[in-house]
Short mmCIF file of C-alpha atoms and ligand atoms in Angstrom, two decimals:
data_model
loop_
_atom_site.label_atom_id
_atom_site.label_comp_id
_atom_site.label_asym_id
_atom_site.label_seq_id
_atom_site.Cartn_x
_atom_site.Cartn_y
_atom_site.Cartn_z
CA MET A 1 0.00 0.00 0.00
CA SER A 2 1.38 3.40 -0.89
CA THR A 3 1.74 5.56 2.19
CA GLY A 4 2.98 8.72 0.55
CA ASP A 5 -0.26 10.59 1.24
CA ARG A 6 -0.20 10.25 5.00
CA LYS A 7 1.46 13.04 6.99
CA PRO A 8 2.87 11.63 10.25
CA PHE A 9 0.99 12.71 13.36
CA VAL A 10 2.16 12.90 16.97
CA GLY A 11 -0.25 13.76 19.76
CA GLY A 12 0.86 14.62 23.29
CA ASN A 13 -1.82 13.67 25.82
CA TRP A 14 -0.87 15.43 29.05
CA LYS A 15 -3.76 13.68 30.86
CA MET A 16 -4.50 15.03 34.39
CA ASN A 17 -0.96 16.30 34.88
CA THR A 18 1.03 19.51 35.34
CA ASP A 19 0.08 22.98 36.59
CA SER A 20 0.03 26.42 35.07
CA GLU A 21 3.79 26.91 35.28
CA GLY A 22 4.49 23.38 34.06
CA ALA A 23 2.08 23.74 31.13
CA ARG A 24 3.79 26.93 30.01
CA ALA A 25 7.24 25.39 30.39
CA LEU A 26 6.17 22.36 28.37
CA ILE A 27 4.73 24.35 25.49
CA GLY A 28 7.81 26.58 25.62
CA GLY A 29 9.92 23.45 25.16
CA VAL A 30 7.92 21.89 22.33
CA GLY A 31 6.71 25.06 20.62
CA GLY A 32 9.44 24.98 17.98
CA ILE A 33 8.45 21.57 16.61
CA GLY A 34 5.66 20.50 14.33
CA GLY A 35 4.13 21.93 11.22
CA GLY A 36 6.81 20.66 8.85
CA ASP A 37 6.92 17.01 8.02
CA ALA A 38 4.77 16.03 10.99
CA GLU A 39 1.50 17.25 12.45
CA VAL A 40 1.98 17.79 16.20
CA VAL A 41 -0.96 18.31 18.56
CA VAL A 42 -0.86 18.77 22.34
CA TYR A 43 -3.82 17.93 24.60
CA PRO A 44 -3.42 19.86 27.90
CA PRO A 45 -5.97 19.73 30.75
CA PHE A 46 -8.89 22.20 30.35
CA PRO A 47 -7.68 24.86 32.84
CA TYR A 48 -4.48 25.47 30.85
CA LEU A 49 -5.95 25.60 27.34
CA ARG A 50 -6.10 29.37 27.13
CA GLU A 51 -2.59 30.02 28.35
CA VAL A 52 -1.16 27.29 26.14
CA ALA A 53 -3.11 28.77 23.20
CA ALA A 54 -1.69 32.22 23.97
CA ASP A 55 1.86 30.87 24.14
CA ILE A 56 1.45 28.91 20.89
CA SER A 57 0.31 32.10 19.22
CA SER A 58 2.99 34.37 20.70
CA GLN A 59 5.74 31.87 19.83
CA GLY A 60 4.46 31.60 16.25
CA SER A 61 4.44 27.85 16.92
CA ARG A 62 2.92 25.36 14.49
CA VAL A 63 1.94 23.00 17.28
CA VAL A 64 -1.84 22.53 17.23
CA LEU A 65 -4.02 22.74 20.36
CA GLY A 66 -6.28 19.82 21.27
CA ALA A 67 -8.54 18.86 24.17
CA GLN A 68 -8.78 15.55 25.99
CA ASP A 69 -12.55 15.56 26.44
CA PHE A 70 -15.80 17.52 25.98
CA ARG A 71 -19.56 17.16 26.22
CA HIS A 72 -21.20 16.51 22.86
CA GLU A 73 -24.27 18.69 23.51
CA PRO A 74 -24.70 22.43 22.90
CA ASN A 75 -24.13 24.94 25.71
CA GLY A 76 -26.79 24.60 28.41
CA ALA A 77 -27.72 22.90 31.66
CA MET A 78 -24.89 20.38 32.07
CA THR A 79 -23.07 21.10 35.30
CA GLY A 80 -19.33 20.60 35.20
CA CYS A 81 -19.11 19.92 31.48
CA VAL A 82 -17.26 21.70 28.68
CA SER A 83 -18.88 22.10 25.25
CA ILE A 84 -17.32 22.00 21.81
CA ASP A 85 -18.14 25.71 21.36
CA MET A 86 -16.18 26.49 24.53
CA LEU A 87 -13.22 24.53 23.19
CA LYS A 88 -13.38 26.41 19.90
CA ASP A 89 -13.42 29.65 21.88
CA CYS A 90 -10.10 28.51 23.41
CA SER A 91 -8.57 27.86 19.93
CA VAL A 92 -8.90 24.07 20.19
CA SER A 93 -9.20 22.29 16.84
CA SER A 94 -8.58 18.63 17.73
CA VAL A 95 -10.16 16.34 20.34
CA LEU A 96 -9.66 12.82 21.65
CA THR A 97 -12.55 10.36 21.82
CA GLY A 98 -12.61 6.81 23.17
CA HIS A 99 -9.42 7.05 25.22
CA SER A 100 -9.07 3.91 27.34
CA GLU A 101 -9.17 5.88 30.59
CA ARG A 102 -12.53 7.31 29.58
CA ARG A 103 -13.82 3.93 28.39
CA HIS A 104 -12.59 1.80 31.27
CA VAL A 105 -12.23 4.19 34.23
CA ILE A 106 -15.00 6.74 33.58
CA GLY A 107 -17.25 4.14 31.88
CA GLU A 108 -17.93 5.77 28.51
CA THR A 109 -19.85 3.47 26.17
CA ASP A 110 -19.39 2.91 22.46
CA SER A 111 -22.59 4.86 21.79
CA LEU A 112 -21.44 7.89 23.82
CA ILE A 113 -18.06 7.78 22.07
CA ASN A 114 -19.88 7.69 18.74
CA ALA A 115 -22.06 10.67 19.74
CA LYS A 116 -18.97 12.64 20.75
CA THR A 117 -17.10 11.71 17.58
CA LYS A 118 -20.00 12.81 15.36
CA ALA A 119 -20.63 16.03 17.30
CA ALA A 120 -16.98 17.04 17.09
CA LEU A 121 -16.81 16.29 13.37
CA ASP A 122 -20.07 18.18 12.75
CA ALA A 123 -18.48 21.16 14.52
CA GLY A 124 -15.48 21.02 12.17
CA MET A 125 -13.02 19.54 14.66
CA GLN A 126 -10.37 16.91 14.03
CA VAL A 127 -11.06 13.74 16.05
CA VAL A 128 -8.52 11.20 17.26
CA LEU A 129 -10.64 8.10 17.93
CA CYS A 130 -8.83 5.76 20.32
CA ILE A 131 -9.42 2.01 20.27
CA GLY A 132 -7.66 -0.98 21.78
CA GLU A 133 -8.03 -4.21 23.71
CA LEU A 134 -7.66 -5.03 27.41
CA LEU A 135 -5.02 -7.56 28.48
CA GLU A 136 -7.59 -10.32 29.01
CA GLN A 137 -9.04 -9.67 25.57
CA ARG A 138 -5.58 -9.94 24.05
CA GLU A 139 -4.91 -13.17 25.90
CA ALA A 140 -8.22 -14.54 24.64
CA GLY A 141 -7.19 -13.75 21.04
CA GLN A 142 -9.82 -11.01 20.71
CA THR A 143 -7.59 -8.06 19.76
CA ASP A 144 -8.82 -7.70 16.17
CA ALA A 145 -12.46 -8.31 17.10
CA VAL A 146 -12.34 -5.64 19.83
CA ASN A 147 -10.66 -3.16 17.50
CA GLU A 148 -13.23 -3.83 14.77
CA ARG A 149 -16.17 -3.43 17.16
CA GLN A 150 -14.83 -0.16 18.62
CA LEU A 151 -14.01 1.15 15.15
CA ARG A 152 -17.41 0.35 13.64
CA ALA A 153 -19.28 1.66 16.69
CA GLY A 154 -17.16 4.80 17.03
CA LEU A 155 -17.53 5.73 13.35
CA GLU A 156 -21.17 4.74 12.89
CA GLY A 157 -22.88 7.44 10.83
CA VAL A 158 -19.60 9.18 9.96
CA ASP A 159 -19.46 9.69 6.21
CA GLU A 160 -16.41 9.31 4.01
CA GLY A 161 -16.32 13.06 3.39
CA SER A 162 -15.35 13.66 7.04
CA LEU A 163 -12.56 11.10 7.18
CA ASP A 164 -9.81 13.61 6.42
CA ARG A 165 -10.49 14.93 9.95
CA VAL A 166 -10.45 11.49 11.59
CA VAL A 167 -7.28 9.92 12.99
CA ILE A 168 -7.37 6.46 14.59
CA ALA A 169 -5.16 5.68 17.60
CA TYR A 170 -4.61 2.00 18.33
CA GLU A 171 -3.71 1.85 22.01
CA PRO A 172 -3.60 -1.60 23.60
CA VAL A 173 -4.84 -0.85 27.11
CA TRP A 174 -2.21 -3.06 28.76
CA ALA A 175 0.52 -0.92 27.16
CA ILE A 176 -0.75 2.49 28.33
CA GLY A 177 1.39 3.95 31.08
CA THR A 178 2.84 0.53 31.93
CA GLY A 179 6.21 0.66 30.19
CA LYS A 180 5.11 -2.39 28.14
CA THR A 181 4.91 -1.83 24.40
CA ALA A 182 3.49 -4.01 21.66
CA THR A 183 6.26 -5.34 19.45
CA SER A 184 6.50 -3.43 16.21
CA ALA A 185 5.39 -6.58 14.36
CA ASP A 186 2.31 -7.06 16.58
CA ALA A 187 1.43 -3.39 16.32
CA GLN A 188 1.84 -3.48 12.52
CA ASP A 189 -0.40 -6.53 12.33
CA ALA A 190 -3.14 -4.79 14.34
CA HIS A 191 -2.78 -1.60 12.27
CA ALA A 192 -3.02 -3.47 8.97
CA LYS A 193 -6.22 -5.17 10.16
CA ILE A 194 -7.64 -1.83 11.33
CA ARG A 195 -6.91 -0.39 7.89
CA SER A 196 -8.66 -3.30 6.21
CA VAL A 197 -11.74 -2.80 8.43
CA LEU A 198 -11.72 0.89 7.40
CA ALA A 199 -11.48 -0.21 3.76
CA SER A 200 -14.52 -2.44 4.19
CA MET A 201 -16.46 0.36 5.94
CA TYR A 202 -15.53 3.03 3.40
CA SER A 203 -13.18 2.30 0.50
CA LYS A 204 -9.62 1.10 0.02
CA GLU A 205 -8.66 4.57 -1.17
CA ALA A 206 -10.15 6.29 1.89
CA ALA A 207 -8.55 3.78 4.27
CA GLY A 208 -5.19 4.25 2.57
CA LYS A 209 -5.28 7.96 3.35
CA MET A 210 -6.14 7.65 7.05
CA ARG A 211 -3.53 8.06 9.77
CA ILE A 212 -3.44 5.19 12.28
CA LEU A 213 -1.34 6.00 15.35
CA TYR A 214 0.15 3.62 17.86
CA GLY A 215 -0.10 4.52 21.55
CA GLY A 216 1.16 2.73 24.64
CA SER A 217 4.47 3.55 26.32
CA VAL A 218 6.05 5.10 23.23
CA LYS A 219 9.46 6.53 24.20
CA PRO A 220 12.38 8.01 22.26
CA GLY A 221 14.03 4.57 22.33
CA ASN A 222 11.19 2.63 20.64
CA ALA A 223 9.49 5.30 18.53
CA GLU A 224 11.56 4.96 15.38
CA GLU A 225 11.12 1.20 15.12
CA LEU A 226 7.35 1.49 15.61
CA PHE A 227 7.00 4.41 13.19
CA SER A 228 8.98 2.61 10.50
CA MET A 229 6.19 0.02 10.17
CA PRO A 230 4.18 0.52 6.97
CA ASP A 231 0.79 1.07 8.64
CA ILE A 232 1.95 3.08 11.68
CA ASP A 233 1.65 6.78 10.96
CA GLY A 234 2.85 8.26 14.24
CA GLY A 235 1.86 8.02 17.88
CA LEU A 236 -0.36 9.18 20.68
CA ILE A 237 2.01 9.83 23.55
CA GLY A 238 1.12 10.05 27.24
CA GLY A 239 3.96 9.98 29.78
CA ALA A 240 6.74 10.92 27.38
CA SER A 241 4.82 14.00 26.20
CA LEU A 242 5.40 15.53 29.65
CA ASN A 243 9.09 15.85 28.89
CA ALA A 244 9.76 18.33 26.09
CA GLU A 245 13.04 16.71 25.09
CA ASP A 246 11.54 13.21 24.88
CA PHE A 247 8.50 14.46 23.02
CA GLY A 248 10.72 16.30 20.53
CA ALA A 249 12.78 13.14 19.98
CA ILE A 250 9.58 11.15 19.33
CA VAL A 251 8.41 13.75 16.81
CA SER A 252 11.83 13.53 15.10
CA ALA A 253 11.40 9.74 14.89
CA THR A 254 8.46 10.23 12.52
CA ARG A 255 11.02 10.77 9.77
CA ALA A 256 11.13 6.96 9.75
CA SER A 257 7.56 6.94 8.53
CA ILE A 258 8.09 9.69 5.97
CA LYS A 259 10.97 7.87 4.23
CA ARG A 260 8.92 4.90 3.28
CA GLY A 261 6.37 6.95 1.20
C1 LIG B 301 -1.98 7.67 26.27
O1 LIG B 301 -2.26 8.35 27.24
O2 LIG B 301 -2.73 7.66 25.31
C2 LIG B 301 -0.76 6.86 26.31
C3 LIG B 301 -0.46 6.12 25.27
O3 LIG B 301 0.02 6.95 27.45
P1 LIG B 301 1.55 6.39 27.63
O4 LIG B 301 2.33 6.91 26.47
O5 LIG B 301 1.99 6.97 28.93
O6 LIG B 301 1.47 4.91 27.64
#
């Protein structure tokens, strides 16, 4: 499959970490990367979105601002929630849906994840839809079935015309924040199957253009090998995105995925 059309993507999911000073230091450290051969998006916690947006703008940075979560309904009576319009007001243009911590800790269902994905796309946002199996599902040989179910459910009702704003992140749950990483061969196998499910849902051409990221303990030392796999188009990075130097090294490793084009 030709991969020349797919610009590598690296997302930095800061999760529920850092403070105001730390957020500004982090964006100061990574502000100079992105925008060239790789698309780089950071996902800070809500309270720091505005100051990170201001720093991105004042630095003339090409790093893009994303948000980790949102409520899919319009502004109104929904105590404690943040709407897509509020995110747009903070210069956010990319959101995560289906992250394993929201699926398995908060309890978000496939149908809620689908509602969020569609609402964000309808509002013109980019969506990184996260999928991936639990350890027991992997051990039971269900990895591909789980990925297919989460993919089909998450993208139900999403038309092919919106796919240029959809990125898929394959994140085996047992690899997130654990220091365990899928082997590059296992990850490639899962990514190739995800791409073939996308081809059967849409078209081979559309699937060939979609970015599929790997996430789960990506570090500077393993990024290049993972990104050199033909169906791995970058990564969604948690822990290592909290260190500007490590995150920069991971972004640099995407050159491995550009070369193959
Ligand atoms: C993530 O939060 O999506 C993630 C992959 O985390 P980590 O890189 O820490 O495993």
